C-alpha cells in the first residue's frame, strides 16, 4: 500500500471483509473482531490473532430491511442492535433527512419492513456467534449500546410513543430474556404522555448513546446536547445536568467519554454536512468534579496539515475509543475517528491544552458501498478500537477495515 499521511501511526493490514467493506462499530475480543455494518445489514466476525492477516470467519445476516451497525462484547456475550436499514429507504436518501428532525414522522405509513430490537449472541466459541436471546421493540428501535458486563446494559431506543431515541436501561440478568427496566428522556420527547418539543422541527433531539461511570450516565443527544444522568435507581433514572452548545456551535453531539479517575468528560460533536457547509464541529473537554455542573474547559485542536473541508465528505469527529475493559485504557490519550481526516490521537495530560500526538489517514475507498446517490468517494473513518498493544482497528463505511499501530507520542 502506498504511504498515507500519518504521524506516529504505521500501517499493518487492510481487509474488505469479503466484500462487506461498510464497517461501523467494531469490537475486538479474545483475538476476534466483530464488525457491525451500515449497508450490508449484518455482522462480520474476523480472526485477527494475526493482525497482518485478518480473516473473515463468519457473517450473520439481519432480517429483511434491518441492520446491526452497533454492537458490544463482554465475556461470552455479544449484544447487537437491530434497527431499520435507513440508508436503503427512500425517505433517507440525504443527510438532511437523517440529521434534520424526528424519524417518527418520516417513517409513518412508509411500508418499510424491518425487525427492531436487541439480539444477544453466545460467543463462547468466538468464531461462530450463536443467537440466544432477542428483545423486540415496538417502534423504530435501538441505535447504540453500552455494555461492559454486569446486570445492566444501556441503549438508545426509539419507542413508538417518543419523538426519537431515549435512554433505556436493560436488565441482562437472564441474557436470553433481556427487558427494559428504566427510561430517561429530555422533557418534550414523550408524545405518548402529551409532551410537545420546545425545539424547532428541524432540530433532532435524540440520544445517540450514553456511557456509564459508576452511578452516572453521560448522554449525547445530537442537537439536544449533553446530559448527566443519575442512574443509581435503575427504574427511575433522572437528568441532573443538561448542556447544549447549539447555538452557537451547531448540534450533532455524538460521543461521550467519561474519564472518572480525573473527573473529566470528553464529548465529540459530529459534522452533518459535506465540506464543512454548516461550520466545524469540535471535541470538548469538560470538568465534571461537580457532576450537576459540567464546565467546558478546552477543545481538541483541529487537524490542519491539509484542507479537509475542501476534500469532500464529512470532516470532524465521529467515534472515540471507549477505554473498554480488556482494551487499551488511558485517561490521557484520546483516540478519535475524524471522517475524511482519518483517525487521530490526542494527549490531554494537560486538560486545558490538548495536543495532537498521532494520526493516520487511510486511502479513499476503491468503490462505494453506500447505496445513496452522489456520495463523495473519500475516506470517512467511522470507528476505532485500540487493543492493549496499541493496535488500532479503524472502520470505514466504504473502505473496509484498516489495522494500524500506534507507535507512541
mmCIF file of C-alpha atoms in Angstrom:
data_model
loop_
_atom_site.group_PDB
_atom_site.id
_atom_site.type_symbol
_atom_site.label_atom_id
_atom_site.label_comp_id
_atom_site.label_asym_id
_atom_site.label_seq_id
_atom_site.Cartn_x
_atom_site.Cartn_y
_atom_site.Cartn_z
ATOM 1 C CA UNK A 1 0.000 0.000 0.000
ATOM 2 C CA UNK A 2 1.259 3.473 -0.872
ATOM 3 C CA UNK A 3 2.343 5.653 2.005
ATOM 4 C CA UNK A 4 -0.544 7.531 3.594
ATOM 5 C CA UNK A 5 -0.481 10.785 5.569
ATOM 6 C CA UNK A 6 0.474 9.769 9.101
ATOM 7 C CA UNK A 7 2.337 10.612 12.269
ATOM 8 C CA UNK A 8 3.296 8.090 14.967
ATOM 9 C CA UNK A 9 0.933 5.514 13.421
ATOM 10 C CA UNK A 10 2.015 2.826 10.954
ATOM 11 C CA UNK A 11 0.013 0.628 8.589
ATOM 12 C CA UNK A 12 -0.353 -3.077 9.448
ATOM 13 C CA UNK A 13 -3.080 -4.548 7.205
ATOM 14 C CA UNK A 14 -6.354 -3.993 5.396
ATOM 15 C CA UNK A 15 -9.383 -6.133 4.546
ATOM 16 C CA UNK A 16 -12.608 -5.505 2.644
ATOM 17 C CA UNK A 17 -14.215 -8.176 4.868
ATOM 18 C CA UNK A 18 -15.166 -10.409 1.940
ATOM 19 C CA UNK A 19 -16.972 -7.627 0.128
ATOM 20 C CA UNK A 20 -18.706 -6.243 3.222
ATOM 21 C CA UNK A 21 -16.483 -3.174 3.280
ATOM 22 C CA UNK A 22 -19.023 -0.979 5.089
ATOM 23 C CA UNK A 23 -17.870 -1.085 8.705
ATOM 24 C CA UNK A 24 -19.379 0.943 11.523
ATOM 25 C CA UNK A 25 -18.788 -0.134 15.139
ATOM 26 C CA UNK A 26 -16.070 -2.685 15.886
ATOM 27 C CA UNK A 27 -15.307 -4.753 18.987
ATOM 28 C CA UNK A 28 -12.107 -6.798 19.347
ATOM 29 C CA UNK A 29 -12.401 -9.604 21.883
ATOM 30 C CA UNK A 30 -10.278 -12.703 22.519
ATOM 31 C CA UNK A 31 -8.489 -12.363 19.200
ATOM 32 C CA UNK A 32 -11.627 -11.871 17.112
ATOM 33 C CA UNK A 33 -13.142 -8.710 15.690
ATOM 34 C CA UNK A 34 -16.898 -8.201 15.400
ATOM 35 C CA UNK A 35 -17.995 -5.539 12.920
ATOM 36 C CA UNK A 36 -21.475 -4.066 12.556
ATOM 37 C CA UNK A 37 -22.355 -2.910 9.053
ATOM 38 C CA UNK A 38 -24.240 0.157 7.873
ATOM 39 C CA UNK A 39 -25.294 -1.063 4.436
ATOM 40 C CA UNK A 40 -24.596 -4.825 4.286
ATOM 41 C CA UNK A 41 -27.187 -5.470 7.019
ATOM 42 C CA UNK A 42 -25.274 -7.940 9.120
ATOM 43 C CA UNK A 43 -22.327 -8.670 11.417
ATOM 44 C CA UNK A 44 -18.915 -9.891 10.278
ATOM 45 C CA UNK A 45 -16.580 -11.902 12.523
ATOM 46 C CA UNK A 46 -12.861 -11.827 11.744
ATOM 47 C CA UNK A 47 -9.969 -13.788 13.179
ATOM 48 C CA UNK A 48 -7.386 -11.069 13.954
ATOM 49 C CA UNK A 49 -4.975 -13.105 16.053
ATOM 50 C CA UNK A 50 -2.517 -12.455 13.252
ATOM 51 C CA UNK A 51 -3.138 -8.747 12.727
ATOM 52 C CA UNK A 52 -1.177 -8.777 9.481
ATOM 53 C CA UNK A 53 -3.578 -11.329 8.006
ATOM 54 C CA UNK A 54 -7.156 -10.735 9.229
ATOM 55 C CA UNK A 55 -9.533 -13.458 8.064
ATOM 56 C CA UNK A 56 -13.332 -13.415 7.834
ATOM 57 C CA UNK A 57 -14.748 -16.489 9.583
ATOM 58 C CA UNK A 58 -18.459 -15.695 9.837
ATOM 59 C CA UNK A 59 -21.211 -13.367 8.638
ATOM 60 C CA UNK A 60 -24.608 -13.047 10.333
ATOM 61 C CA UNK A 61 -27.353 -11.641 8.113
ATOM 62 C CA UNK A 62 -30.045 -9.465 9.670
ATOM 63 C CA UNK A 63 -33.783 -9.840 8.956
ATOM 64 C CA UNK A 64 -35.010 -8.043 5.798
ATOM 65 C CA UNK A 65 -34.739 -4.250 5.937
ATOM 66 C CA UNK A 66 -32.729 -4.428 9.184
ATOM 67 C CA UNK A 67 -29.147 -3.517 10.043
ATOM 68 C CA UNK A 68 -26.853 -4.209 13.025
ATOM 69 C CA UNK A 69 -24.485 -1.256 12.847
ATOM 70 C CA UNK A 70 -23.681 -1.116 16.582
ATOM 71 C CA UNK A 71 -22.654 -3.895 18.934
ATOM 72 C CA UNK A 72 -20.885 -4.655 22.233
ATOM 73 C CA UNK A 73 -18.941 -7.620 23.609
ATOM 74 C CA UNK A 74 -18.125 -8.788 27.115
ATOM 75 C CA UNK A 75 -17.121 -12.246 28.362
ATOM 76 C CA UNK A 76 -19.239 -14.747 26.428
ATOM 77 C CA UNK A 77 -21.846 -12.265 25.187
ATOM 78 C CA UNK A 78 -22.267 -10.167 22.066
ATOM 79 C CA UNK A 79 -25.130 -7.651 22.054
ATOM 80 C CA UNK A 80 -26.201 -6.087 18.770
ATOM 81 C CA UNK A 81 -28.867 -3.611 17.770
ATOM 82 C CA UNK A 82 -31.415 -4.452 15.086
ATOM 83 C CA UNK A 83 -32.561 -1.184 13.550
ATOM 84 C CA UNK A 84 -34.070 -0.059 10.237
ATOM 85 C CA UNK A 85 -31.613 -0.016 7.357
ATOM 86 C CA UNK A 86 -32.381 3.641 6.783
ATOM 87 C CA UNK A 87 -29.873 4.362 4.013
ATOM 88 C CA UNK A 88 -31.790 1.947 1.788
ATOM 89 C CA UNK A 89 -35.083 3.771 2.463
ATOM 90 C CA UNK A 90 -36.312 6.358 0.005
ATOM 91 C CA UNK A 91 -37.055 8.988 2.651
ATOM 92 C CA UNK A 92 -33.472 8.910 3.989
ATOM 93 C CA UNK A 93 -31.502 9.498 0.795
ATOM 94 C CA UNK A 94 -29.983 12.758 2.053
ATOM 95 C CA UNK A 95 -28.047 13.777 5.160
ATOM 96 C CA UNK A 96 -30.643 16.475 5.831
ATOM 97 C CA UNK A 97 -33.384 13.854 6.139
ATOM 98 C CA UNK A 98 -31.303 11.754 8.540
ATOM 99 C CA UNK A 99 -29.996 14.541 10.774
ATOM 100 C CA UNK A 100 -32.695 17.167 10.353
ATOM 101 C CA UNK A 101 -35.616 16.113 12.540
ATOM 102 C CA UNK A 102 -37.554 13.316 14.230
ATOM 103 C CA UNK A 103 -37.661 9.975 12.452
ATOM 104 C CA UNK A 104 -41.119 9.236 13.810
ATOM 105 C CA UNK A 105 -42.883 11.486 11.329
ATOM 106 C CA UNK A 106 -40.677 10.468 8.399
ATOM 107 C CA UNK A 107 -41.328 6.765 8.910
ATOM 108 C CA UNK A 108 -45.109 6.930 9.224
ATOM 109 C CA UNK A 109 -47.040 4.860 6.694
ATOM 110 C CA UNK A 110 -43.948 4.172 4.605
ATOM 111 C CA UNK A 111 -44.440 0.440 4.258
ATOM 112 C CA UNK A 112 -40.798 -0.183 5.162
ATOM 113 C CA UNK A 113 -40.242 -3.608 6.705
ATOM 114 C CA UNK A 114 -37.703 -4.131 9.482
ATOM 115 C CA UNK A 115 -37.362 -6.009 12.768
ATOM 116 C CA UNK A 116 -36.362 -3.663 15.601
ATOM 117 C CA UNK A 117 -34.826 -4.939 18.810
ATOM 118 C CA UNK A 118 -31.663 -6.106 20.543
ATOM 119 C CA UNK A 119 -30.137 -9.519 19.816
ATOM 120 C CA UNK A 120 -27.914 -11.434 22.200
ATOM 121 C CA UNK A 121 -25.321 -13.927 20.995
ATOM 122 C CA UNK A 122 -23.206 -16.512 22.798
ATOM 123 C CA UNK A 123 -19.566 -16.053 21.733
ATOM 124 C CA UNK A 124 -18.014 -18.723 23.956
ATOM 125 C CA UNK A 125 -16.941 -20.087 20.566
ATOM 126 C CA UNK A 126 -15.659 -16.724 19.320
ATOM 127 C CA UNK A 127 -15.530 -17.634 15.635
ATOM 128 C CA UNK A 128 -19.232 -18.524 15.486
ATOM 129 C CA UNK A 129 -21.667 -16.292 17.430
ATOM 130 C CA UNK A 130 -24.883 -18.155 18.304
ATOM 131 C CA UNK A 131 -28.101 -16.261 18.951
ATOM 132 C CA UNK A 132 -29.585 -16.952 22.391
ATOM 133 C CA UNK A 133 -31.939 -14.026 23.003
ATOM 134 C CA UNK A 134 -33.921 -11.225 21.396
ATOM 135 C CA UNK A 135 -35.663 -8.204 22.906
ATOM 136 C CA UNK A 136 -38.215 -6.852 20.412
ATOM 137 C CA UNK A 137 -39.013 -3.143 20.437
ATOM 138 C CA UNK A 138 -42.282 -1.533 19.400
ATOM 139 C CA UNK A 139 -41.239 1.494 17.379
ATOM 140 C CA UNK A 140 -38.221 2.475 15.289
ATOM 141 C CA UNK A 141 -35.953 0.547 17.632
ATOM 142 C CA UNK A 142 -32.419 0.882 19.044
ATOM 143 C CA UNK A 143 -29.413 2.765 17.703
ATOM 144 C CA UNK A 144 -26.457 2.098 20.011
ATOM 145 C CA UNK A 145 -25.498 0.215 23.183
ATOM 146 C CA UNK A 146 -23.185 0.334 26.171
ATOM 147 C CA UNK A 147 -22.461 -2.970 27.905
ATOM 148 C CA UNK A 148 -19.325 -3.928 29.835
ATOM 149 C CA UNK A 149 -20.732 -6.813 31.854
ATOM 150 C CA UNK A 150 -22.851 -6.902 34.963
ATOM 151 C CA UNK A 151 -26.603 -6.902 35.195
ATOM 152 C CA UNK A 152 -27.467 -3.875 33.065
ATOM 153 C CA UNK A 153 -26.980 -2.685 29.508
ATOM 154 C CA UNK A 154 -27.740 0.844 28.346
ATOM 155 C CA UNK A 155 -29.237 1.561 24.936
ATOM 156 C CA UNK A 156 -30.614 4.426 22.891
ATOM 157 C CA UNK A 157 -34.037 3.266 21.715
ATOM 158 C CA UNK A 158 -36.779 4.974 19.720
ATOM 159 C CA UNK A 159 -40.004 3.646 21.236
ATOM 160 C CA UNK A 160 -43.293 4.136 19.393
ATOM 161 C CA UNK A 161 -44.586 6.768 21.851
ATOM 162 C CA UNK A 162 -41.487 9.003 21.776
ATOM 163 C CA UNK A 163 -40.310 11.512 19.184
ATOM 164 C CA UNK A 164 -36.861 9.895 18.874
ATOM 165 C CA UNK A 165 -34.256 7.783 20.700
ATOM 166 C CA UNK A 166 -34.146 7.964 24.508
ATOM 167 C CA UNK A 167 -32.131 6.146 27.189
ATOM 168 C CA UNK A 168 -33.301 2.635 28.041
ATOM 169 C CA UNK A 169 -31.802 0.605 30.884
ATOM 170 C CA UNK A 170 -31.963 -3.110 30.099
ATOM 171 C CA UNK A 171 -31.862 -5.940 32.639
ATOM 172 C CA UNK A 172 -29.454 -8.624 31.428
ATOM 173 C CA UNK A 173 -29.762 -10.942 34.439
ATOM 174 C CA UNK A 174 -31.053 -13.581 32.023
ATOM 175 C CA UNK A 175 -29.360 -12.823 28.676
ATOM 176 C CA UNK A 176 -31.974 -14.982 26.971
ATOM 177 C CA UNK A 177 -34.696 -12.618 28.130
ATOM 178 C CA UNK A 178 -33.406 -9.028 28.263
ATOM 179 C CA UNK A 179 -36.034 -6.453 29.191
ATOM 180 C CA UNK A 180 -36.296 -2.706 29.795
ATOM 181 C CA UNK A 181 -36.488 -1.627 33.444
ATOM 182 C CA UNK A 182 -35.945 2.145 33.191
ATOM 183 C CA UNK A 183 -36.167 5.047 30.746
ATOM 184 C CA UNK A 184 -34.949 8.644 30.644
ATOM 185 C CA UNK A 185 -35.511 11.440 28.142
ATOM 186 C CA UNK A 186 -35.309 15.170 27.623
ATOM 187 C CA UNK A 187 -38.693 16.713 28.548
ATOM 188 C CA UNK A 188 -40.760 17.267 25.414
ATOM 189 C CA UNK A 189 -39.924 13.916 23.803
ATOM 190 C CA UNK A 190 -42.698 11.760 25.291
ATOM 191 C CA UNK A 191 -45.513 12.432 22.839
ATOM 192 C CA UNK A 192 -47.465 9.471 24.256
ATOM 193 C CA UNK A 193 -47.588 11.332 27.547
ATOM 194 C CA UNK A 194 -48.775 14.565 25.962
ATOM 195 C CA UNK A 195 -45.386 16.281 25.876
ATOM 196 C CA UNK A 196 -44.517 18.595 22.994
ATOM 197 C CA UNK A 197 -40.998 19.593 21.883
ATOM 198 C CA UNK A 198 -39.781 23.091 22.712
ATOM 199 C CA UNK A 199 -37.185 22.930 19.925
ATOM 200 C CA UNK A 200 -37.529 23.616 16.199
ATOM 201 C CA UNK A 201 -38.788 20.791 13.988
ATOM 202 C CA UNK A 202 -35.531 20.779 12.008
ATOM 203 C CA UNK A 203 -33.510 20.012 15.140
ATOM 204 C CA UNK A 204 -33.060 16.368 16.093
ATOM 205 C CA UNK A 205 -33.190 15.719 19.844
ATOM 206 C CA UNK A 206 -32.229 12.036 20.009
ATOM 207 C CA UNK A 207 -29.916 10.093 22.284
ATOM 208 C CA UNK A 208 -27.049 8.748 20.204
ATOM 209 C CA UNK A 209 -25.743 6.800 23.188
ATOM 210 C CA UNK A 210 -24.619 7.078 26.789
ATOM 211 C CA UNK A 211 -21.508 5.807 28.565
ATOM 212 C CA UNK A 212 -21.619 4.886 32.229
ATOM 213 C CA UNK A 213 -19.202 5.575 35.080
ATOM 214 C CA UNK A 214 -20.417 4.475 38.492
ATOM 215 C CA UNK A 215 -23.926 5.771 39.120
ATOM 216 C CA UNK A 216 -23.745 8.338 36.334
ATOM 217 C CA UNK A 217 -24.541 8.002 32.640
ATOM 218 C CA UNK A 218 -23.237 10.624 30.225
ATOM 219 C CA UNK A 219 -25.548 11.011 27.243
ATOM 220 C CA UNK A 220 -25.031 12.642 23.828
ATOM 221 C CA UNK A 221 -28.348 13.827 22.331
ATOM 222 C CA UNK A 222 -27.344 15.117 18.876
ATOM 223 C CA UNK A 223 -28.940 18.600 18.608
ATOM 224 C CA UNK A 224 -30.094 18.142 22.208
ATOM 225 C CA UNK A 225 -26.580 18.426 23.624
ATOM 226 C CA UNK A 226 -25.085 16.668 26.648
ATOM 227 C CA UNK A 227 -26.774 15.267 29.752
ATOM 228 C CA UNK A 228 -25.532 13.828 33.022
ATOM 229 C CA UNK A 229 -27.987 11.213 34.288
ATOM 230 C CA UNK A 230 -28.200 9.753 37.792
ATOM 231 C CA UNK A 231 -28.789 6.015 37.287
ATOM 232 C CA UNK A 232 -28.482 4.854 40.910
ATOM 233 C CA UNK A 233 -32.158 3.880 40.752
ATOM 234 C CA UNK A 234 -32.317 1.867 37.545
ATOM 235 C CA UNK A 235 -36.110 2.131 37.402
ATOM 236 C CA UNK A 236 -36.067 5.906 37.757
ATOM 237 C CA UNK A 237 -33.011 7.461 36.086
ATOM 238 C CA UNK A 238 -33.036 11.250 36.219
ATOM 239 C CA UNK A 239 -31.202 14.059 34.423
ATOM 240 C CA UNK A 240 -29.107 16.137 36.842
ATOM 241 C CA UNK A 241 -27.360 18.347 34.265
ATOM 242 C CA UNK A 242 -28.044 19.402 30.669
ATOM 243 C CA UNK A 243 -25.659 21.406 28.480
ATOM 244 C CA UNK A 244 -26.059 22.363 24.827
ATOM 245 C CA UNK A 245 -23.561 24.194 22.635
ATOM 246 C CA UNK A 246 -26.199 24.667 19.894
ATOM 247 C CA UNK A 247 -26.389 27.600 19.352
ATOM 248 C CA UNK A 248 -23.827 28.942 18.592
ATOM 249 C CA UNK A 249 -21.627 25.940 17.729
ATOM 250 C CA UNK A 250 -24.163 23.770 15.933
ATOM 251 C CA UNK A 251 -25.595 20.440 17.062
ATOM 252 C CA UNK A 252 -24.528 16.871 16.451
ATOM 253 C CA UNK A 253 -23.446 15.926 19.989
ATOM 254 C CA UNK A 254 -22.439 12.333 19.312
ATOM 255 C CA UNK A 255 -19.899 10.588 21.546
ATOM 256 C CA UNK A 256 -19.254 10.885 25.303
ATOM 257 C CA UNK A 257 -16.158 9.511 27.051
ATOM 258 C CA UNK A 258 -16.013 9.849 30.849
ATOM 259 C CA UNK A 259 -12.576 9.728 32.487
ATOM 260 C CA UNK A 260 -13.677 9.245 36.111
ATOM 261 C CA UNK A 261 -10.175 8.982 37.612
ATOM 262 C CA UNK A 262 -9.548 12.575 36.515
ATOM 263 C CA UNK A 263 -13.090 13.934 36.854
ATOM 264 C CA UNK A 264 -13.068 14.732 33.147
ATOM 265 C CA UNK A 265 -15.512 14.111 30.322
ATOM 266 C CA UNK A 266 -14.646 14.233 26.618
ATOM 267 C CA UNK A 267 -17.542 14.879 24.218
ATOM 268 C CA UNK A 268 -17.388 14.792 20.428
ATOM 269 C CA UNK A 269 -19.802 16.664 18.157
ATOM 270 C CA UNK A 270 -20.392 15.081 14.749
ATOM 271 C CA UNK A 271 -20.463 17.034 11.466
ATOM 272 C CA UNK A 272 -23.606 16.502 9.395
ATOM 273 C CA UNK A 273 -22.839 18.297 6.118
ATOM 274 C CA UNK A 274 -20.233 17.854 3.403
ATOM 275 C CA UNK A 275 -17.348 20.322 3.013
ATOM 276 C CA UNK A 276 -17.998 21.947 6.399
ATOM 277 C CA UNK A 277 -21.091 23.646 4.961
ATOM 278 C CA UNK A 278 -22.513 24.269 8.443
ATOM 279 C CA UNK A 279 -19.191 25.075 10.084
ATOM 280 C CA UNK A 280 -16.819 22.957 12.149
ATOM 281 C CA UNK A 281 -17.725 20.555 14.943
ATOM 282 C CA UNK A 282 -15.449 20.096 17.933
ATOM 283 C CA UNK A 283 -14.323 17.652 20.607
ATOM 284 C CA UNK A 284 -14.879 19.248 24.003
ATOM 285 C CA UNK A 285 -13.227 18.609 27.359
ATOM 286 C CA UNK A 286 -15.432 19.090 30.425
ATOM 287 C CA UNK A 287 -14.530 19.305 34.104
ATOM 288 C CA UNK A 288 -17.086 17.124 35.939
ATOM 289 C CA UNK A 289 -15.879 17.434 39.537
ATOM 290 C CA UNK A 290 -19.385 18.762 40.189
ATOM 291 C CA UNK A 291 -21.476 16.403 38.010
ATOM 292 C CA UNK A 292 -24.532 18.638 38.286
ATOM 293 C CA UNK A 293 -22.486 21.464 36.747
ATOM 294 C CA UNK A 294 -20.184 20.213 33.959
ATOM 295 C CA UNK A 295 -17.921 23.011 32.714
ATOM 296 C CA UNK A 296 -16.242 23.116 29.306
ATOM 297 C CA UNK A 297 -12.525 23.852 29.722
ATOM 298 C CA UNK A 298 -10.950 23.081 26.315
ATOM 299 C CA UNK A 299 -11.374 21.715 22.798
ATOM 300 C CA UNK A 300 -9.116 19.371 20.858
ATOM 301 C CA UNK A 301 -7.055 21.007 18.095
ATOM 302 C CA UNK A 302 -8.492 20.547 14.613
ATOM 303 C CA UNK A 303 -6.359 18.717 12.007
ATOM 304 C CA UNK A 304 -4.555 21.312 9.931
ATOM 305 C CA UNK A 305 -1.993 19.525 7.746
ATOM 306 C CA UNK A 306 -4.460 19.509 4.827
ATOM 307 C CA UNK A 307 -7.563 21.386 3.667
ATOM 308 C CA UNK A 308 -10.061 18.767 4.809
ATOM 309 C CA UNK A 309 -13.094 20.994 4.259
ATOM 310 C CA UNK A 310 -12.214 21.028 0.563
ATOM 311 C CA UNK A 311 -11.527 17.271 0.412
ATOM 312 C CA UNK A 312 -15.194 16.285 0.264
ATOM 313 C CA UNK A 313 -17.434 14.327 2.594
ATOM 314 C CA UNK A 314 -17.642 14.957 6.339
ATOM 315 C CA UNK A 315 -14.714 16.462 8.271
ATOM 316 C CA UNK A 316 -14.770 16.210 12.041
ATOM 317 C CA UNK A 317 -15.095 13.820 14.938
ATOM 318 C CA UNK A 318 -17.249 10.697 14.936
ATOM 319 C CA UNK A 319 -16.474 7.908 17.444
ATOM 320 C CA UNK A 320 -13.854 7.630 20.179
ATOM 321 C CA UNK A 321 -12.136 4.546 21.571
ATOM 322 C CA UNK A 322 -14.109 3.840 24.740
ATOM 323 C CA UNK A 323 -11.500 2.517 27.236
ATOM 324 C CA UNK A 324 -13.410 -0.744 27.496
ATOM 325 C CA UNK A 325 -12.280 -3.483 29.907
ATOM 326 C CA UNK A 326 -9.557 -5.559 28.278
ATOM 327 C CA UNK A 327 -8.684 -2.878 25.719
ATOM 328 C CA UNK A 328 -6.123 -0.063 25.749
ATOM 329 C CA UNK A 329 -7.113 2.185 28.636
ATOM 330 C CA UNK A 330 -5.872 5.707 29.215
ATOM 331 C CA UNK A 331 -7.193 8.891 30.726
ATOM 332 C CA UNK A 332 -4.549 10.912 28.869
ATOM 333 C CA UNK A 333 -4.624 9.545 25.308
ATOM 334 C CA UNK A 334 -7.858 10.015 23.335
ATOM 335 C CA UNK A 335 -8.366 8.129 20.061
ATOM 336 C CA UNK A 336 -10.988 9.592 17.728
ATOM 337 C CA UNK A 337 -12.070 8.957 14.163
ATOM 338 C CA UNK A 338 -12.328 12.135 12.114
ATOM 339 C CA UNK A 339 -14.155 11.103 8.927
ATOM 340 C CA UNK A 340 -12.110 12.360 5.942
ATOM 341 C CA UNK A 341 -9.161 13.193 8.233
ATOM 342 C CA UNK A 342 -8.776 9.563 9.302
ATOM 343 C CA UNK A 343 -8.070 8.656 12.914
ATOM 344 C CA UNK A 344 -6.454 10.999 15.445
ATOM 345 C CA UNK A 345 -4.724 10.637 18.815
ATOM 346 C CA UNK A 346 -4.787 13.477 21.332
ATOM 347 C CA UNK A 347 -2.858 13.870 24.584
ATOM 348 C CA UNK A 348 -4.765 15.609 27.394
ATOM 349 C CA UNK A 349 -2.192 15.212 30.182
ATOM 350 C CA UNK A 350 -2.775 18.949 30.484
ATOM 351 C CA UNK A 351 -6.557 19.007 30.124
ATOM 352 C CA UNK A 352 -6.516 22.735 29.431
ATOM 353 C CA UNK A 353 -4.138 22.368 26.476
ATOM 354 C CA UNK A 354 -4.880 19.191 24.483
ATOM 355 C CA UNK A 355 -2.407 18.410 21.720
ATOM 356 C CA UNK A 356 -2.409 16.019 18.781
ATOM 357 C CA UNK A 357 0.253 13.278 19.027
ATOM 358 C CA UNK A 358 -0.639 10.991 16.130
ATOM 359 C CA UNK A 359 -2.815 10.499 13.051
ATOM 360 C CA UNK A 360 -3.377 8.171 10.122
ATOM 361 C CA UNK A 361 -5.465 8.972 7.054
ATOM 362 C CA UNK A 362 -6.434 5.784 5.166
ATOM 363 C CA UNK A 363 -6.764 5.710 1.371
ATOM 364 C CA UNK A 364 -10.042 6.654 -0.267
ATOM 365 C CA UNK A 365 -12.350 3.695 -0.995
ATOM 366 C CA UNK A 366 -11.778 1.782 -4.243
ATOM 367 C CA UNK A 367 -15.540 1.521 -4.674
ATOM 368 C CA UNK A 368 -18.671 2.673 -2.882
ATOM 369 C CA UNK A 369 -20.885 0.536 -0.652
ATOM 370 C CA UNK A 370 -23.197 3.461 0.135
ATOM 371 C CA UNK A 371 -26.469 2.988 -1.819
ATOM 372 C CA UNK A 372 -27.318 6.686 -1.790
ATOM 373 C CA UNK A 373 -26.695 8.705 -4.963
ATOM 374 C CA UNK A 374 -23.862 11.178 -5.499
ATOM 375 C CA UNK A 375 -21.841 10.345 -2.388
ATOM 376 C CA UNK A 376 -18.247 11.632 -2.419
ATOM 377 C CA UNK A 377 -15.751 8.782 -2.816
ATOM 378 C CA UNK A 378 -13.468 9.778 0.067
ATOM 379 C CA UNK A 379 -12.365 8.093 3.257
ATOM 380 C CA UNK A 380 -14.835 8.553 6.143
ATOM 381 C CA UNK A 381 -13.227 6.814 9.147
ATOM 382 C CA UNK A 382 -16.063 5.731 11.419
ATOM 383 C CA UNK A 383 -14.913 3.796 14.491
ATOM 384 C CA UNK A 384 -11.697 2.912 16.276
ATOM 385 C CA UNK A 385 -10.960 0.122 18.750
ATOM 386 C CA UNK A 386 -7.497 0.058 20.356
ATOM 387 C CA UNK A 387 -6.145 -3.128 21.922
ATOM 388 C CA UNK A 388 -3.716 -3.371 24.842
ATOM 389 C CA UNK A 389 -0.729 -3.287 22.483
ATOM 390 C CA UNK A 390 -1.787 -0.106 20.699
ATOM 391 C CA UNK A 391 -3.149 -1.875 17.612
ATOM 392 C CA UNK A 392 -5.898 0.289 16.199
ATOM 393 C CA UNK A 393 -8.815 -1.217 14.285
ATOM 394 C CA UNK A 394 -10.354 1.528 12.128
ATOM 395 C CA UNK A 395 -13.568 1.070 10.141
ATOM 396 C CA UNK A 396 -14.969 2.992 7.181
ATOM 397 C CA UNK A 397 -18.468 2.898 5.617
ATOM 398 C CA UNK A 398 -16.974 2.115 2.190
ATOM 399 C CA UNK A 399 -13.256 1.354 2.517
ATOM 400 C CA UNK A 400 -13.240 -1.680 4.806
ATOM 401 C CA UNK A 401 -11.121 -2.278 7.912
ATOM 402 C CA UNK A 402 -7.631 -0.875 8.410
ATOM 403 C CA UNK A 403 -5.426 -2.203 11.201
ATOM 404 C CA UNK A 404 -2.699 0.250 12.176
ATOM 405 C CA UNK A 405 -0.190 0.510 15.014
ATOM 406 C CA UNK A 406 0.085 3.476 17.363
ATOM 407 C CA UNK A 407 3.794 3.948 17.993
ATOM 408 C CA UNK A 408 3.508 6.305 20.941
ATOM 409 C CA UNK A 409 3.979 10.022 21.272
#
